[in-house]
Every structure is written in structure tokens, then in C-alpha cells.
JSON list of C-alpha atoms and ligand atoms in Angstrom, two decimals:
[
{"chain": "E", "resi": 1436, "resn": "ASN", "atom": "CA", "xyz": [69.06, 16.38, 40.63]},
{"chain": "E", "resi": 1437, "resn": "THR", "atom": "CA", "xyz": [71.24, 18.97, 38.93]},
{"chain": "E", "resi": 1438, "resn": "MET", "atom": "CA", "xyz": [74.97, 18.80, 38.54]},
{"chain": "E", "resi": 1439, "resn": "SER", "atom": "CA", "xyz": [75.57, 22.38, 37.47]},
{"chain": "E", "resi": 1440, "resn": "GLU", "atom": "CA", "xyz": [77.63, 23.07, 40.57]},
{"chain": "E", "resi": 1441, "resn": "THR", "atom": "CA", "xyz": [79.66, 19.91, 40.28]},
{"chain": "E", "resi": 1442, "resn": "SER", "atom": "CA", "xyz": [83.04, 20.22, 38.59]},
{"chain": "E", "resi": 1443, "resn": "VAL", "atom": "CA", "xyz": [83.46, 18.43, 35.29]},
{"chain": "E", "resi": 1444, "resn": "PRO", "atom": "CA", "xyz": [84.91, 14.93, 35.75]},
{"chain": "E", "resi": 1445, "resn": "PHE", "atom": "CA", "xyz": [87.61, 13.16, 33.76]},
{"chain": "E", "resi": 1446, "resn": "PHE", "atom": "CA", "xyz": [84.93, 10.97, 32.18]},
{"chain": "E", "resi": 1447, "resn": "PHE", "atom": "CA", "xyz": [81.42, 9.51, 32.58]},
{"chain": "E", "resi": 1448, "resn": "GLY", "atom": "CA", "xyz": [80.64, 5.85, 32.16]},
{"chain": "E", "resi": 1449, "resn": "TRP", "atom": "CA", "xyz": [79.24, 2.62, 33.54]},
{"chain": "E", "resi": 1450, "resn": "PHE", "atom": "CA", "xyz": [81.49, 1.10, 36.18]},
{"chain": "E", "resi": 1451, "resn": "LEU", "atom": "CA", "xyz": [81.31, -2.66, 36.66]},
{"chain": "E", "resi": 1452, "resn": "SER", "atom": "CA", "xyz": [80.56, -3.91, 40.14]},
{"chain": "E", "resi": 1453, "resn": "SER", "atom": "CA", "xyz": [83.57, -5.57, 41.73]},
{"chain": "E", "resi": 1454, "resn": "SER", "atom": "CA", "xyz": [82.29, -9.13, 41.35]},
{"chain": "E", "resi": 1455, "resn": "TYR", "atom": "CA", "xyz": [81.79, -8.57, 37.61]},
{"chain": "E", "resi": 1456, "resn": "GLN", "atom": "CA", "xyz": [85.20, -6.98, 37.33]},
{"chain": "E", "resi": 1457, "resn": "ASP", "atom": "CA", "xyz": [86.64, -10.18, 38.82]},
{"chain": "E", "resi": 1458, "resn": "LYS", "atom": "CA", "xyz": [84.54, -12.34, 36.53]},
{"chain": "E", "resi": 1459, "resn": "LEU", "atom": "CA", "xyz": [85.53, -10.43, 33.41]},
{"chain": "E", "resi": 1460, "resn": "ARG", "atom": "CA", "xyz": [89.22, -10.33, 34.36]},
{"chain": "E", "resi": 1461, "resn": "SER", "atom": "CA", "xyz": [89.26, -14.07, 34.93]},
{"chain": "E", "resi": 1462, "resn": "MET", "atom": "CA", "xyz": [87.47, -14.72, 31.63]},
{"chain": "E", "resi": 1463, "resn": "ALA", "atom": "CA", "xyz": [89.89, -12.43, 29.80]},
{"chain": "E", "resi": 1464, "resn": "SER", "atom": "CA", "xyz": [92.83, -14.17, 31.40]},
{"chain": "E", "resi": 1465, "resn": "ASP", "atom": "CA", "xyz": [91.52, -17.60, 30.29]},
{"chain": "E", "resi": 1466, "resn": "PHE", "atom": "CA", "xyz": [91.01, -16.24, 26.78]},
{"chain": "E", "resi": 1467, "resn": "LEU", "atom": "CA", "xyz": [94.53, -14.78, 26.57]},
{"chain": "E", "resi": 1468, "resn": "LYS", "atom": "CA", "xyz": [96.09, -18.01, 27.83]},
{"chain": "E", "resi": 1469, "resn": "ILE", "atom": "CA", "xyz": [94.21, -20.14, 25.33]},
{"chain": "E", "resi": 1470, "resn": "LEU", "atom": "CA", "xyz": [94.71, -17.75, 22.41]},
{"chain": "E", "resi": 1471, "resn": "GLY", "atom": "CA", "xyz": [98.44, -17.34, 23.03]},
{"chain": "E", "resi": 1472, "resn": "ASN", "atom": "CA", "xyz": [98.91, -21.09, 22.80]},
{"chain": "E", "resi": 1473, "resn": "LEU", "atom": "CA", "xyz": [96.93, -21.72, 19.62]},
{"chain": "E", "resi": 1474, "resn": "ASP", "atom": "CA", "xyz": [98.91, -22.66, 16.52]},
{"chain": "E", "resi": 1475, "resn": "ALA", "atom": "CA", "xyz": [96.71, -20.32, 14.50]},
{"chain": "E", "resi": 1476, "resn": "PHE", "atom": "CA", "xyz": [97.80, -17.47, 16.76]},
{"chain": "E", "resi": 1477, "resn": "LYS", "atom": "CA", "xyz": [101.47, -18.46, 16.61]},
{"chain": "E", "resi": 1478, "resn": "LYS", "atom": "CA", "xyz": [101.23, -18.45, 12.83]},
{"chain": "E", "resi": 1479, "resn": "HIS", "atom": "CA", "xyz": [100.47, -14.72, 13.00]},
{"chain": "E", "resi": 1480, "resn": "ILE", "atom": "CA", "xyz": [102.78, -13.96, 15.90]},
{"chain": "E", "resi": 1481, "resn": "GLY", "atom": "CA", "xyz": [104.68, -11.47, 13.73]},
{"chain": "E", "resi": 1482, "resn": "ASP", "atom": "CA", "xyz": [101.73, -9.11, 14.34]},
{"chain": "E", "resi": 1483, "resn": "PHE", "atom": "CA", "xyz": [102.87, -9.01, 17.95]},
{"chain": "E", "resi": 1484, "resn": "SER", "atom": "CA", "xyz": [106.54, -9.00, 17.00]},
{"chain": "E", "resi": 1485, "resn": "GLY", "atom": "CA", "xyz": [107.02, -12.24, 18.89]},
{"chain": "E", "resi": 1486, "resn": "ASP", "atom": "CA", "xyz": [109.18, -15.26, 18.26]},
{"chain": "E", "resi": 1487, "resn": "PRO", "atom": "CA", "xyz": [107.13, -18.10, 16.69]},
{"chain": "E", "resi": 1488, "resn": "GLU", "atom": "CA", "xyz": [109.14, -20.63, 18.71]},
{"chain": "E", "resi": 1489, "resn": "LYS", "atom": "CA", "xyz": [108.57, -18.96, 22.04]},
{"chain": "E", "resi": 1490, "resn": "GLY", "atom": "CA", "xyz": [105.18, -17.37, 21.56]},
{"chain": "E", "resi": 1491, "resn": "VAL", "atom": "CA", "xyz": [103.93, -14.32, 23.42]},
{"chain": "E", "resi": 1492, "resn": "ASP", "atom": "CA", "xyz": [102.67, -14.21, 27.00]},
{"chain": "E", "resi": 1493, "resn": "LEU", "atom": "CA", "xyz": [99.57, -12.15, 26.25]},
{"chain": "E", "resi": 1494, "resn": "GLU", "atom": "CA", "xyz": [98.73, -11.71, 29.92]},
{"chain": "E", "resi": 1495, "resn": "GLN", "atom": "CA", "xyz": [102.00, -9.89, 30.41]},
{"chain": "E", "resi": 1496, "resn": "TYR", "atom": "CA", "xyz": [101.78, -8.12, 27.08]},
{"chain": "E", "resi": 1497, "resn": "PHE", "atom": "CA", "xyz": [98.64, -6.20, 28.13]},
{"chain": "E", "resi": 1498, "resn": "SER", "atom": "CA", "xyz": [98.75, -4.20, 31.33]},
{"chain": "E", "resi": 1499, "resn": "ASP", "atom": "CA", "xyz": [95.69, -3.49, 33.41]},
{"chain": "E", "resi": 1500, "resn": "LYS", "atom": "CA", "xyz": [94.22, 0.00, 33.28]},
{"chain": "E", "resi": 1501, "resn": "GLY", "atom": "CA", "xyz": [92.36, 0.11, 36.59]},
{"chain": "E", "resi": 1502, "resn": "VAL", "atom": "CA", "xyz": [88.65, -0.10, 37.34]},
{"chain": "E", "resi": 1503, "resn": "LEU", "atom": "CA", "xyz": [86.75, -1.82, 34.53]},
{"chain": "E", "resi": 1504, "resn": "HIS", "atom": "CA", "xyz": [84.22, 0.49, 32.91]},
{"chain": "E", "resi": 1505, "resn": "CYS", "atom": "CA", "xyz": [82.54, 1.50, 29.68]},
{"chain": "E", "resi": 1506, "resn": "THR", "atom": "CA", "xyz": [83.19, 5.18, 28.96]},
{"chain": "E", "resi": 1507, "resn": "THR", "atom": "CA", "xyz": [80.22, 7.18, 27.69]},
{"chain": "E", "resi": 1508, "resn": "LYS", "atom": "CA", "xyz": [81.66, 10.71, 27.57]},
{"chain": "E", "resi": 1509, "resn": "PHE", "atom": "CA", "xyz": [85.34, 11.58, 27.92]},
{"chain": "E", "resi": 1510, "resn": "CYS", "atom": "CA", "xyz": [85.33, 15.10, 29.42]},
{"chain": "E", "resi": 1511, "resn": "ASP", "atom": "CA", "xyz": [88.94, 15.73, 30.39]},
{"chain": "E", "resi": 1512, "resn": "TYR", "atom": "CA", "xyz": [87.74, 17.97, 33.26]},
{"chain": "E", "resi": 1513, "resn": "GLY", "atom": "CA", "xyz": [85.86, 20.15, 30.79]},
{"chain": "E", "resi": 1514, "resn": "LYS", "atom": "CA", "xyz": [88.55, 20.53, 28.14]},
{"chain": "E", "resi": 1515, "resn": "GLU", "atom": "CA", "xyz": [86.83, 18.13, 25.77]},
{"chain": "E", "resi": 1516, "resn": "GLN", "atom": "CA", "xyz": [84.21, 19.56, 23.42]},
{"chain": "E", "resi": 1517, "resn": "GLY", "atom": "CA", "xyz": [80.63, 19.16, 24.64]},
{"chain": "E", "resi": 1518, "resn": "ALA", "atom": "CA", "xyz": [81.65, 18.08, 28.14]},
{"chain": "E", "resi": 1519, "resn": "LYS", "atom": "CA", "xyz": [79.60, 20.64, 30.01]},
{"chain": "E", "resi": 1520, "resn": "GLU", "atom": "CA", "xyz": [76.58, 20.14, 27.74]},
{"chain": "E", "resi": 1521, "resn": "TYR", "atom": "CA", "xyz": [76.76, 16.39, 28.25]},
{"chain": "E", "resi": 1522, "resn": "MET", "atom": "CA", "xyz": [76.82, 16.70, 31.99]},
{"chain": "E", "resi": 1523, "resn": "GLU", "atom": "CA", "xyz": [73.79, 18.96, 31.99]},
{"chain": "E", "resi": 1524, "resn": "LYS", "atom": "CA", "xyz": [71.69, 16.64, 29.85]},
{"chain": "E", "resi": 1525, "resn": "GLN", "atom": "CA", "xyz": [68.52, 15.51, 31.56]},
{"chain": "E", "resi": 1526, "resn": "GLU", "atom": "CA", "xyz": [69.21, 11.82, 30.91]},
{"chain": "E", "resi": 1527, "resn": "VAL", "atom": "CA", "xyz": [72.68, 12.13, 32.40]},
{"chain": "E", "resi": 1528, "resn": "CYS", "atom": "CA", "xyz": [71.42, 13.85, 35.56]},
{"chain": "E", "resi": 1529, "resn": "GLU", "atom": "CA", "xyz": [68.58, 11.38, 35.99]},
{"chain": "E", "resi": 1530, "resn": "SER", "atom": "CA", "xyz": [70.73, 8.31, 35.46]},
{"chain": "E", "resi": 1531, "resn": "TYR", "atom": "CA", "xyz": [73.62, 9.43, 37.60]},
{"chain": "E", "resi": 1532, "resn": "GLY", "atom": "CA", "xyz": [74.33, 6.87, 40.33]},
{"chain": "E", "resi": 1533, "resn": "ARG", "atom": "CA", "xyz": [71.81, 4.39, 38.90]},
{"chain": "E", "resi": 1534, "resn": "ALA", "atom": "CA", "xyz": [72.44, 0.70, 38.38]},
{"chain": "E", "resi": 1535, "resn": "SER", "atom": "CA", "xyz": [72.47, -0.64, 34.81]},
{"chain": "E", "resi": 1536, "resn": "GLU", "atom": "CA", "xyz": [73.29, -3.99, 33.25]},
{"chain": "E", "resi": 1537, "resn": "LEU", "atom": "CA", "xyz": [75.99, -3.97, 30.58]},
{"chain": "E", "resi": 1538, "resn": "GLU", "atom": "CA", "xyz": [75.80, -6.69, 27.96]},
{"chain": "E", "resi": 1539, "resn": "LEU", "atom": "CA", "xyz": [79.27, -7.87, 26.96]},
{"chain": "E", "resi": 1540, "resn": "THR", "atom": "CA", "xyz": [79.10, -9.76, 23.69]},
{"chain": "E", "resi": 1541, "resn": "ALA", "atom": "CA", "xyz": [82.71, -10.34, 22.60]},
{"chain": "E", "resi": 1542, "resn": "LEU", "atom": "CA", "xyz": [86.34, -10.18, 23.69]},
{"chain": "E", "resi": 1543, "resn": "PHE", "atom": "CA", "xyz": [88.95, -8.83, 21.29]},
{"chain": "E", "resi": 1544, "resn": "ILE", "atom": "CA", "xyz": [92.64, -8.09, 21.10]},
{"chain": "E", "resi": 1545, "resn": "THR", "atom": "CA", "xyz": [94.90, -6.22, 18.72]},
{"chain": "E", "resi": 1546, "resn": "PRO", "atom": "CA", "xyz": [98.66, -5.61, 19.02]},
{"chain": "E", "resi": 1547, "resn": "ARG", "atom": "CA", "xyz": [97.70, -2.43, 20.91]},
{"chain": "E", "resi": 1548, "resn": "THR", "atom": "CA", "xyz": [94.73, -3.22, 23.14]},
{"chain": "E", "resi": 1549, "resn": "ALA", "atom": "CA", "xyz": [92.51, -5.88, 24.72]},
{"chain": "E", "resi": 1550, "resn": "GLY", "atom": "CA", "xyz": [88.83, -5.18, 25.30]},
{"chain": "E", "resi": 1551, "resn": "ALA", "atom": "CA", "xyz": [85.27, -6.41, 25.62]},
{"chain": "E", "resi": 1552, "resn": "GLN", "atom": "CA", "xyz": [82.61, -5.29, 23.17]},
{"chain": "E", "resi": 1553, "resn": "VAL", "atom": "CA", "xyz": [79.50, -3.83, 24.78]},
{"chain": "E", "resi": 1554, "resn": "SER", "atom": "CA", "xyz": [76.06, -4.01, 23.20]},
{"chain": "E", "resi": 1555, "resn": "LEU", "atom": "CA", "xyz": [74.07, -1.04, 24.51]},
{"chain": "E", "resi": 1556, "resn": "SER", "atom": "CA", "xyz": [70.33, -1.14, 25.21]},
{"chain": "E", "resi": 1557, "resn": "GLU", "atom": "CA", "xyz": [68.00, 1.59, 23.92]},
{"chain": "E", "resi": 1558, "resn": "ALA", "atom": "CA", "xyz": [67.97, 3.16, 27.39]},
{"chain": "E", "resi": 1559, "resn": "GLN", "atom": "CA", "xyz": [71.77, 3.09, 27.57]},
{"chain": "E", "resi": 1560, "resn": "LEU", "atom": "CA", "xyz": [72.03, 4.69, 24.12]},
{"chain": "E", "resi": 1561, "resn": "GLN", "atom": "CA", "xyz": [70.27, 7.74, 25.59]},
{"chain": "E", "resi": 1562, "resn": "LEU", "atom": "CA", "xyz": [73.50, 8.37, 27.50]},
{"chain": "E", "resi": 1563, "resn": "TRP", "atom": "CA", "xyz": [75.71, 7.85, 24.46]},
{"chain": "E", "resi": 1564, "resn": "PRO", "atom": "CA", "xyz": [77.26, 11.01, 22.90]},
{"chain": "E", "resi": 1565, "resn": "GLU", "atom": "CA", "xyz": [76.15, 11.82, 19.34]},
{"chain": "E", "resi": 1566, "resn": "ASP", "atom": "CA", "xyz": [79.66, 12.18, 17.96]},
{"chain": "E", "resi": 1567, "resn": "SER", "atom": "CA", "xyz": [81.36, 9.18, 19.53]},
{"chain": "E", "resi": 1568, "resn": "GLU", "atom": "CA", "xyz": [81.70, 7.11, 16.36]},
{"chain": "E", "resi": 1569, "resn": "LYS", "atom": "CA", "xyz": [82.73, 9.83, 13.89]},
{"chain": "E", "resi": 1570, "resn": "GLU", "atom": "CA", "xyz": [82.26, 7.29, 11.14]},
{"chain": "E", "resi": 1571, "resn": "ASP", "atom": "CA", "xyz": [79.49, 5.79, 9.14]},
{"chain": "E", "resi": 1572, "resn": "LEU", "atom": "CA", "xyz": [78.75, 3.24, 11.87]},
{"chain": "E", "resi": 1573, "resn": "PRO", "atom": "CA", "xyz": [75.70, 2.71, 14.11]},
{"chain": "E", "resi": 1574, "resn": "ARG", "atom": "CA", "xyz": [75.64, 4.72, 17.33]},
{"chain": "E", "resi": 1575, "resn": "GLY", "atom": "CA", "xyz": [77.14, 2.79, 20.20]},
{"chain": "E", "resi": 1576, "resn": "SER", "atom": "CA", "xyz": [79.51, 0.79, 17.97]},
{"chain": "E", "resi": 1577, "resn": "ARG", "atom": "CA", "xyz": [82.46, 2.08, 19.94]},
{"chain": "E", "resi": 1578, "resn": "ALA", "atom": "CA", "xyz": [81.09, 0.91, 23.32]},
{"chain": "E", "resi": 1579, "resn": "HIS", "atom": "CA", "xyz": [83.65, -1.26, 25.08]},
{"chain": "E", "resi": 1580, "resn": "VAL", "atom": "CA", "xyz": [85.44, -2.10, 28.29]},
{"chain": "E", "resi": 1581, "resn": "THR", "atom": "CA", "xyz": [89.23, -1.76, 28.07]},
{"chain": "E", "resi": 1582, "resn": "LEU", "atom": "CA", "xyz": [90.88, -4.84, 29.58]},
{"chain": "E", "resi": 1583, "resn": "GLY", "atom": "CA", "xyz": [94.49, -3.88, 28.98]},
{"chain": "E", "resi": 1584, "resn": "CYS", "atom": "CA", "xyz": [96.93, -1.98, 26.80]},
{"chain": "E", "resi": 1585, "resn": "ALA", "atom": "CA", "xyz": [100.32, -2.79, 25.33]},
{"chain": "E", "resi": 1586, "resn": "GLU", "atom": "CA", "xyz": [103.27, -0.80, 26.61]},
{"chain": "E", "resi": 1587, "resn": "GLY", "atom": "CA", "xyz": [103.06, 2.86, 25.63]},
{"chain": "E", "resi": 1588, "resn": "VAL", "atom": "CA", "xyz": [99.45, 2.62, 24.40]},
{"chain": "E", "resi": 1589, "resn": "GLU", "atom": "CA", "xyz": [96.68, 4.79, 25.87]},
{"chain": "E", "resi": 1590, "resn": "PRO", "atom": "CA", "xyz": [93.26, 3.25, 26.63]},
{"chain": "E", "resi": 1591, "resn": "VAL", "atom": "CA", "xyz": [91.50, 5.59, 24.17]},
{"chain": "E", "resi": 1592, "resn": "GLN", "atom": "CA", "xyz": [92.90, 3.22, 21.53]},
{"chain": "E", "resi": 1593, "resn": "THR", "atom": "CA", "xyz": [90.64, 0.30, 22.55]},
{"chain": "E", "resi": 1594, "resn": "GLY", "atom": "CA", "xyz": [87.48, 1.91, 21.18]},
{"chain": "E", "resi": 1595, "resn": "LEU", "atom": "CA", "xyz": [89.27, 2.88, 17.98]},
{"chain": "E", "resi": 1596, "resn": "ASP", "atom": "CA", "xyz": [90.51, -0.69, 17.52]},
{"chain": "E", "resi": 1597, "resn": "LEU", "atom": "CA", "xyz": [86.96, -1.97, 18.01]},
{"chain": "E", "resi": 1598, "resn": "LEU", "atom": "CA", "xyz": [85.61, 0.52, 15.44]},
{"chain": "E", "resi": 1599, "resn": "GLU", "atom": "CA", "xyz": [88.20, -0.72, 12.96]},
{"chain": "E", "resi": 1600, "resn": "ILE", "atom": "CA", "xyz": [87.03, -4.33, 13.36]},
{"chain": "E", "resi": 1601, "resn": "ILE", "atom": "CA", "xyz": [83.38, -3.29, 13.02]},
{"chain": "E", "resi": 1602, "resn": "ALA", "atom": "CA", "xyz": [84.15, -1.18, 9.94]},
{"chain": "E", "resi": 1603, "resn": "GLN", "atom": "CA", "xyz": [85.92, -4.17, 8.39]},
{"chain": "E", "resi": 1604, "resn": "LYS", "atom": "CA", "xyz": [82.90, -6.40, 9.04]},
{"chain": "E", "resi": 1605, "resn": "LYS", "atom": "CA", "xyz": [80.62, -3.78, 7.54]},
{"chain": "E", "resi": 1606, "resn": "GLN", "atom": "CA", "xyz": [82.71, -3.73, 4.37]},
{"chain": "E", "resi": 1607, "resn": "GLY", "atom": "CA", "xyz": [82.03, -7.44, 4.08]},
{"chain": "E", "resi": 1608, "resn": "GLU", "atom": "CA", "xyz": [85.35, -8.68, 5.39]},
{"chain": "E", "resi": 1609, "resn": "GLU", "atom": "CA", "xyz": [84.08, -11.56, 7.44]},
{"chain": "E", "resi": 1610, "resn": "GLY", "atom": "CA", "xyz": [87.46, -12.48, 8.82]},
{"chain": "E", "resi": 1611, "resn": "GLU", "atom": "CA", "xyz": [88.96, -15.94, 9.02]},
{"chain": "E", "resi": 1612, "resn": "LYS", "atom": "CA", "xyz": [86.94, -18.33, 11.21]},
{"chain": "E", "resi": 1613, "resn": "ILE", "atom": "CA", "xyz": [89.55, -20.05, 13.35]},
{"chain": "E", "resi": 1614, "resn": "GLN", "atom": "CA", "xyz": [87.68, -22.38, 15.66]},
{"chain": "E", "resi": 1615, "resn": "ASP", "atom": "CA", "xyz": [85.02, -22.74, 18.33]},
{"chain": "E", "resi": 1616, "resn": "LEU", "atom": "CA", "xyz": [86.39, -22.40, 21.83]},
{"chain": "E", "resi": 1617, "resn": "ASP", "atom": "CA", "xyz": [84.40, -23.19, 24.98]},
{"chain": "E", "resi": 1618, "resn": "LEU", "atom": "CA", "xyz": [83.61, -19.50, 25.35]},
{"chain": "E", "resi": 1619, "resn": "GLY", "atom": "CA", "xyz": [82.60, -18.94, 21.72]},
{"chain": "E", "resi": 1620, "resn": "ALA", "atom": "CA", "xyz": [83.73, -18.60, 18.12]},
{"chain": "E", "resi": 1621, "resn": "LEU", "atom": "CA", "xyz": [87.18, -17.18, 17.41]},
{"chain": "E", "resi": 1622, "resn": "THR", "atom": "CA", "xyz": [87.79, -15.04, 14.31]},
{"chain": "E", "resi": 1623, "resn": "TYR", "atom": "CA", "xyz": [90.96, -13.46, 12.93]},
{"chain": "E", "resi": 1624, "resn": "TYR", "atom": "CA", "xyz": [90.54, -10.12, 11.17]},
{"chain": "E", "resi": 1625, "resn": "GLY", "atom": "CA", "xyz": [94.11, -9.61, 10.03]},
{"chain": "E", "resi": 1626, "resn": "LYS", "atom": "CA", "xyz": [96.84, -7.27, 11.31]},
{"chain": "E", "resi": 1627, "resn": "GLY", "atom": "CA", "xyz": [96.73, -8.87, 14.75]},
{"chain": "E", "resi": 1628, "resn": "ALA", "atom": "CA", "xyz": [93.00, -8.34, 15.37]},
{"chain": "E", "resi": 1629, "resn": "TRP", "atom": "CA", "xyz": [91.28, -11.32, 17.03]},
{"chain": "E", "resi": 1630, "resn": "MET", "atom": "CA", "xyz": [87.71, -11.50, 18.25]},
{"chain": "E", "resi": 1631, "resn": "LEU", "atom": "CA", "xyz": [85.92, -14.07, 20.37]},
{"chain": "E", "resi": 1632, "resn": "SER", "atom": "CA", "xyz": [82.12, -13.84, 20.09]},
{"chain": "E", "resi": 1633, "resn": "LEU", "atom": "CA", "xyz": [80.75, -15.03, 23.40]},
{"chain": "E", "resi": 1634, "resn": "LYS", "atom": "CA", "xyz": [78.34, -17.94, 23.19]},
{"chain": "E", "resi": 1635, "resn": "GLU", "atom": "CA", "xyz": [76.72, -16.61, 26.33]},
{"chain": "E", "resi": 1636, "resn": "PRO", "atom": "CA", "xyz": [77.02, -12.83, 26.63]},
{"chain": "E", "resi": 1637, "resn": "ILE", "atom": "CA", "xyz": [77.86, -11.57, 30.11]},
{"chain": "E", "resi": 1638, "resn": "ARG", "atom": "CA", "xyz": [75.28, -9.30, 31.71]},
{"chain": "E", "resi": 1639, "resn": "ALA", "atom": "CA", "xyz": [77.42, -7.27, 34.05]},
{"chain": "E", "resi": 1640, "resn": "GLN", "atom": "CA", "xyz": [75.96, -5.30, 36.92]},
{"chain": "E", "resi": 1641, "resn": "SER", "atom": "CA", "xyz": [77.21, -1.72, 36.59]},
{"chain": "E", "resi": 1642, "resn": "CYS", "atom": "CA", "xyz": [76.62, 1.78, 37.85]},
{"chain": "E", "resi": 1643, "resn": "PHE", "atom": "CA", "xyz": [76.44, 4.96, 35.76]},
{"chain": "E", "resi": 1644, "resn": "SER", "atom": "CA", "xyz": [78.78, 7.43, 37.36]},
{"chain": "E", "resi": 1645, "resn": "SER", "atom": "CA", "xyz": [81.87, 9.51, 36.74]},
{"chain": "E", "resi": 1646, "resn": "TYR", "atom": "CA", "xyz": [85.58, 9.36, 37.44]},
{"chain": "E", "resi": 1647, "resn": "TYR", "atom": "CA", "xyz": [87.65, 12.24, 38.72]},
{"chain": "E", "resi": 1648, "resn": "GLY", "atom": "CA", "xyz": [91.05, 10.50, 39.11]},
{"chain": "G", "resi": 983, "resn": "ACK", "atom": "O1", "xyz": [89.28, 2.62, 28.03]},
{"chain": "G", "resi": 983, "resn": "ACK", "atom": "P1", "xyz": [88.56, 3.84, 27.84]},
{"chain": "G", "resi": 983, "resn": "ACK", "atom": "O2", "xyz": [87.22, 3.86, 27.25]},
{"chain": "G", "resi": 983, "resn": "ACK", "atom": "O3", "xyz": [89.47, 4.89, 27.05]},
{"chain": "G", "resi": 983, "resn": "ACK", "atom": "O4", "xyz": [88.52, 4.63, 29.21]},
{"chain": "G", "resi": 983, "resn": "ACK", "atom": "C1", "xyz": [89.51, 5.60, 29.27]},
{"chain": "G", "resi": 983, "resn": "ACK", "atom": "C2", "xyz": [88.98, 6.85, 29.92]},
{"chain": "G", "resi": 983, "resn": "ACK", "atom": "O5", "xyz": [88.54, 7.70, 28.88]},
{"chain": "G", "resi": 983, "resn": "ACK", "atom": "C3", "xyz": [90.04, 7.59, 30.75]},
{"chain": "G", "resi": 983, "resn": "ACK", "atom": "O6", "xyz": [91.19, 7.74, 29.98]},
{"chain": "G", "resi": 983, "resn": "ACK", "atom": "C4", "xyz": [88.79, 7.10, 27.62]},
{"chain": "G", "resi": 983, "resn": "ACK", "atom": "N1", "xyz": [89.29, 8.15, 26.73]},
{"chain": "G", "resi": 983, "resn": "ACK", "atom": "C5", "xyz": [90.46, 8.83, 26.83]},
{"chain": "G", "resi": 983, "resn": "ACK", "atom": "N2", "xyz": [90.55, 9.74, 25.84]},
{"chain": "G", "resi": 983, "resn": "ACK", "atom": "C6", "xyz": [89.41, 9.65, 25.10]},
{"chain": "G", "resi": 983, "resn": "ACK", "atom": "C7", "xyz": [88.91, 10.31, 23.95]},
{"chain": "G", "resi": 983, "resn": "ACK", "atom": "N3", "xyz": [89.59, 11.30, 23.36]},
{"chain": "G", "resi": 983, "resn": "ACK", "atom": "N4", "xyz": [87.72, 9.92, 23.47]},
{"chain": "G", "resi": 983, "resn": "ACK", "atom": "C8", "xyz": [87.01, 8.95, 24.05]},
{"chain": "G", "resi": 983, "resn": "ACK", "atom": "N5", "xyz": [87.42, 8.28, 25.14]},
{"chain": "G", "resi": 983, "resn": "ACK", "atom": "C9", "xyz": [88.61, 8.61, 25.66]},
{"chain": "G", "resi": 983, "resn": "ACK", "atom": "C10", "xyz": [89.79, 6.02, 27.85]}
]
């Protein structure tokens, strides 16, 4: 199974099966509805440049970015550094088209993006690029599913927002525990960053593949 004659895609990643896309979208929509109506959220509504009286409709604030997936390697049709090498890796060739279960452990939003945090298995980490984190953080820290972006924001931002929250935690900033929701514990990390740790992580059926666009 070699891909040397295949043209370089836009990106590689795990693509959620359609039933899990529906499930995750509906969970995210519940979360955004609940969060947007919390007093604790309204108190910090300035982060989202909203009116404290009116609130913010978070579901409208974030627009959908298409098929839900967790990017492994962004290739930009070969323009990105290491794209060709990545696609020729043995693990990549062997895993291509294979089913895999993604563990989603948290939902988060910032004034820029909404996403789900992904906790990668050892086998999944074999497909993770070496240089993805570019920071002093464990490999795979950036793994996420983008759920939506604010106007004018590109989806690449979601992983960067997640890294920022993880870096904050690592520096011992535990965040402000807000309350326990049905789905899990809600924490505020400042500057508009909110994270809901799922009581029961979602194990989403996915397929390792690529996107040409
Ligand atoms: O939401 P994402 O992970 O962020 O999925 C999309 C996908 O590739 C197509 O745009 C991600 N992406 C875009 N640019 C980059 C980049 N420079 N580094 C890593 N991921 C990127 C984007």
C-alpha cells in the first residue's frame, strides 16, 4: 500500500462517522446554549464583546467548518514542510482508510473558536507529526476537533487555543471552577476561555483518511 503516486492532500486526519458528527454537534449545541445563559458566563461577556443585558447567542457566534475531523498533518497540497515525508511514512500508509476510535474528553470555547479536545491513544500517536506542538508540551496536546469559528477566524486557530489552555494548566493556573453541569465540570481560564471536562468521554468512530477539498 504505497501512496507515492497519489498527489499530496490538503490534510490528513481522522474523520468522524456521520452518526458521531451528529452526536457531537448536538452535544456542542447543548453546551453552547447552557453556557451562554449562565450568569458566570454573562459576567465575562466582555470577552465576547457582548452586551451583558442581552447575552451572546453562541450557536450563531461560531460557524460550522464542515466535516468534523481531527487533523494529524496539514499538508497544503505539499506546500507545508514535511508533507511528502509524512505521507510516505509506513504508519500513514498502513493506517490509511482504517477505522479508529477517537476519545473526546472535553469541549472548549474561546472568543475565536469552539472545539473538542482529543486524547490520542499510543497507536494514534504513531500518526502524529513530531513538530505539531512546537512548545514544551506532550505530543498530541494539540489534538482536537474544530466545532466552529468566530467570523473571520481560520480553523487552524482551534488547536492553538487548546494549546494555550493546556500551557496555562501546566503553569499551575488551575482556572476558576464554575460549576458541575450534567455533561461535566465547567472551568473558566480567563480571557474568554471556557472548558467543559466531559464526565463520560465520547468514543467516536472515525476513519483515518485525507481531504483534498
Ligand atoms: O480545524 P483544523 O484542525 O484546523 O482542521 C483544519 C484543516 O487543517 C484544514 O484547514 C487545519 N490547519 C490549517 N492550517 C494548519 C496549520 N498551519 N497547521 C496545522 N493545522 C492546520 C485546520
